[in-house]
Coordinates of C-alpha atoms in Angstrom, one line a residue:
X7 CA 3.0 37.2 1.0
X8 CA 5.7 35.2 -0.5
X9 CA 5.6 32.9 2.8
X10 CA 1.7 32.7 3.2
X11 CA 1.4 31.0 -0.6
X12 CA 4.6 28.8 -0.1
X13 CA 2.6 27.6 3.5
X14 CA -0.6 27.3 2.2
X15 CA 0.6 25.0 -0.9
X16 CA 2.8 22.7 1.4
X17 CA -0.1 22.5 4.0
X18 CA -2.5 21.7 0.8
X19 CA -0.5 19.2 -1.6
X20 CA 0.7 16.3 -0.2
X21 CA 4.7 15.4 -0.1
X22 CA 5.1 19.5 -1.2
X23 CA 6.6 20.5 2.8
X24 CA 9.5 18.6 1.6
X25 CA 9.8 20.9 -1.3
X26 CA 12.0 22.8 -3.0
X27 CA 11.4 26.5 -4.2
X28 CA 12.9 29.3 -5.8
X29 CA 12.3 33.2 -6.1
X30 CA 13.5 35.4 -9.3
X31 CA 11.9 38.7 -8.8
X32 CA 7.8 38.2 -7.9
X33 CA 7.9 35.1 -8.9
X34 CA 8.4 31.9 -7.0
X35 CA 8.9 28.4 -8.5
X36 CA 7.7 25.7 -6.0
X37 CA 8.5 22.3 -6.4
X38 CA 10.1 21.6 -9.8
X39 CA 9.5 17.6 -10.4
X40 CA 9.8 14.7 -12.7
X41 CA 7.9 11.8 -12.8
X42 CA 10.8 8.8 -12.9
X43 CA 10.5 7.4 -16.5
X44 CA 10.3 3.7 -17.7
X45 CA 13.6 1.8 -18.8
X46 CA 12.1 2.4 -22.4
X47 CA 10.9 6.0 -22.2
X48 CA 12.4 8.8 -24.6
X49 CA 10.7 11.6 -22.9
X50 CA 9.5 13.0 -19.6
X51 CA 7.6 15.2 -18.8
X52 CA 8.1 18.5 -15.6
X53 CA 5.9 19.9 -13.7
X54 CA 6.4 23.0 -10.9
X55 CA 4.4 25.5 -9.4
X56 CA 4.8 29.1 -10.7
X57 CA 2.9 32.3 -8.4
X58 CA 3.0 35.5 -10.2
X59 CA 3.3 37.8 -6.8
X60 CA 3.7 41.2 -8.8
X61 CA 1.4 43.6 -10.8
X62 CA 2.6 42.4 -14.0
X63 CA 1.9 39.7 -15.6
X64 CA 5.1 37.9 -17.1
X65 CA 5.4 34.5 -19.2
X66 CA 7.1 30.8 -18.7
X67 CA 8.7 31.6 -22.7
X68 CA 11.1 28.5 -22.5
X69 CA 13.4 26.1 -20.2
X70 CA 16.9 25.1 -21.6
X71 CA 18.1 21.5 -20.3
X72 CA 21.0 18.8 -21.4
X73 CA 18.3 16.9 -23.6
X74 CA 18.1 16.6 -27.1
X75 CA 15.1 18.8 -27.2
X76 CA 12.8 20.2 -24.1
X77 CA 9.7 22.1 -25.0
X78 CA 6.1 23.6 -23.3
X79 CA 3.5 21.5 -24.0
X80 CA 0.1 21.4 -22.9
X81 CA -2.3 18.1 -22.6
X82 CA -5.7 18.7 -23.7
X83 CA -8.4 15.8 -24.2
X84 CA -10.1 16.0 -27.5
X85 CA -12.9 13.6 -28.1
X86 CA -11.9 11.2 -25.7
X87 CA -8.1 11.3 -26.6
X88 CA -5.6 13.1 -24.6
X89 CA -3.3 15.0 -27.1
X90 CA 0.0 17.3 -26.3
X91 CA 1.0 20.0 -28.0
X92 CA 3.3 22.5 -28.2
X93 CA 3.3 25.8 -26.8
X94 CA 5.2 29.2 -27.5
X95 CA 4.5 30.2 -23.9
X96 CA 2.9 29.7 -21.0
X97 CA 1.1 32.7 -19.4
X98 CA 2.0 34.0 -15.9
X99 CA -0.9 36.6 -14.7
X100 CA -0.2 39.2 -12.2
X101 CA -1.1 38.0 -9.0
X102 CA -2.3 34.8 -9.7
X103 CA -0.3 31.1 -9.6
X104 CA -0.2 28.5 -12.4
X105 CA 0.5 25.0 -11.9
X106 CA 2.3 22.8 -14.4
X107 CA 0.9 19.5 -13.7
X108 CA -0.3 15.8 -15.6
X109 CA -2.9 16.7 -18.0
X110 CA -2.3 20.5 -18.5
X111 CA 1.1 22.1 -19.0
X112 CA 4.0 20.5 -18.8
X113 CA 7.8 21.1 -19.7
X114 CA 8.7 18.0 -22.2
X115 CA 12.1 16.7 -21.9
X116 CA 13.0 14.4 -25.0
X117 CA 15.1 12.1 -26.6
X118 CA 16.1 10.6 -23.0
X119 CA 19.4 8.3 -23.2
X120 CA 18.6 6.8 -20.2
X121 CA 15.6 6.3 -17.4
X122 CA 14.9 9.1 -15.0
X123 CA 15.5 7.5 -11.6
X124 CA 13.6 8.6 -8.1
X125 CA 16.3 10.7 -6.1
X126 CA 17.8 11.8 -9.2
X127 CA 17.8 15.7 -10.1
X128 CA 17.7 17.3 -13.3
X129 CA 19.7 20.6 -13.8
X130 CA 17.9 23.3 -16.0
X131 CA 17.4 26.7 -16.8
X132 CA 13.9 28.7 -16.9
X133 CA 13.4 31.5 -19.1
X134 CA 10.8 34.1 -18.5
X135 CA 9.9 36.9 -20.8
X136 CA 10.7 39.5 -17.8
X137 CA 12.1 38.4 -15.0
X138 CA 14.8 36.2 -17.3
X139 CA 16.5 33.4 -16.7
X140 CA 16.7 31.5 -13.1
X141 CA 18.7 28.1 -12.8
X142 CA 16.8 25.2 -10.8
X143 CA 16.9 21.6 -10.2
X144 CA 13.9 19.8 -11.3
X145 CA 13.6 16.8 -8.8
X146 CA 12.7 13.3 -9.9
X147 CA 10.1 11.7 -7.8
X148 CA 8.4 8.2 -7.5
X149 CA 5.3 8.0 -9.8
X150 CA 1.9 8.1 -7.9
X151 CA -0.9 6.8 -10.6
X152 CA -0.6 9.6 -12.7
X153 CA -0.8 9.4 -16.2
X154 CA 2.8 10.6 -17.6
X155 CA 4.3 10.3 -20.6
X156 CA 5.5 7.5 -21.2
X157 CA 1.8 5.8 -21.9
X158 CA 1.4 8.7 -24.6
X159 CA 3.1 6.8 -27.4
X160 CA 0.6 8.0 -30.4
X161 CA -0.8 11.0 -28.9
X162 CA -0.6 13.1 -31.7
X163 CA 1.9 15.5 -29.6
X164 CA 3.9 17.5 -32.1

């Protein structure tokens, strides 16, 4: 089963048969990412695919990294304005796959010392509420016309 969704989301998302996945019990991380950041950007922002493949659900409760501060946000648009906030978790149903992706949930890396480059990779540390803790490389990539975070200066994010 583990194969089929890994297959079907290569053959679906462009530039993901290239990817780079991970398993840590029934779950499997696909394609950890990073947008590459401006010269000027403090923060930026990760994205992967998580599929729940169990009968339990299980939660995305935090990601450790060597920045100043990395969180779980979510971007949500509120009367016209895209806003991030934070998030204690993010939920992980049995059976089912979340996607951490521009404008929804995100992993926030801040208080960047230097620009994310494309080809660089960023070492960091997932922490789910069941499974634990399972060490991956978040990959940075060229940006593709998505909105990241860098052009959220004022957002209200907290």
């Amino acid at each position: 089963m583990k194969t089929v969704i890994a297959t079907a989301l290569a053959l679906a998302v462009p530039g993901l048969a290239a990817a780079h996945d991970y398993i840590l019990g029934d779950l499997e991380i696909i394609h950890p990412r990073i947008f590459e950041t401006a010269a000027t950007a403090k923060a930026g922002g990760g994205y992967v695919t998580i599929a729940n493949e169990g009968g339990t659900a299980d939660a995305l409760i935090g990601v450790d990294a060597d920045f100043p501060k990395v969180m779980l946000h979510r971007s949500t648009e509120e009367d016209g304005v895209m806003r991030m906030r934070h998030v204690d978790e993010i939920s992980l149903p049995a059976g089912e796959i979340v996607e951490l992706a521009p404008g929804g949930y995100h992993v926030m890396f801040m208080g960047l010392s230097e620009p994310l480059e494309a080809g660089d990779e960023v070492p960091a540390t997932l922490r789910f509420e069941k499974a634990g803790d399972l060490e991956i490389m978040f990959k940075v990539i060229e940006r593709t016309g998505h909105m990241d975070h860098d052009s959220m200066q004022g957002s209200g994010s907290e």
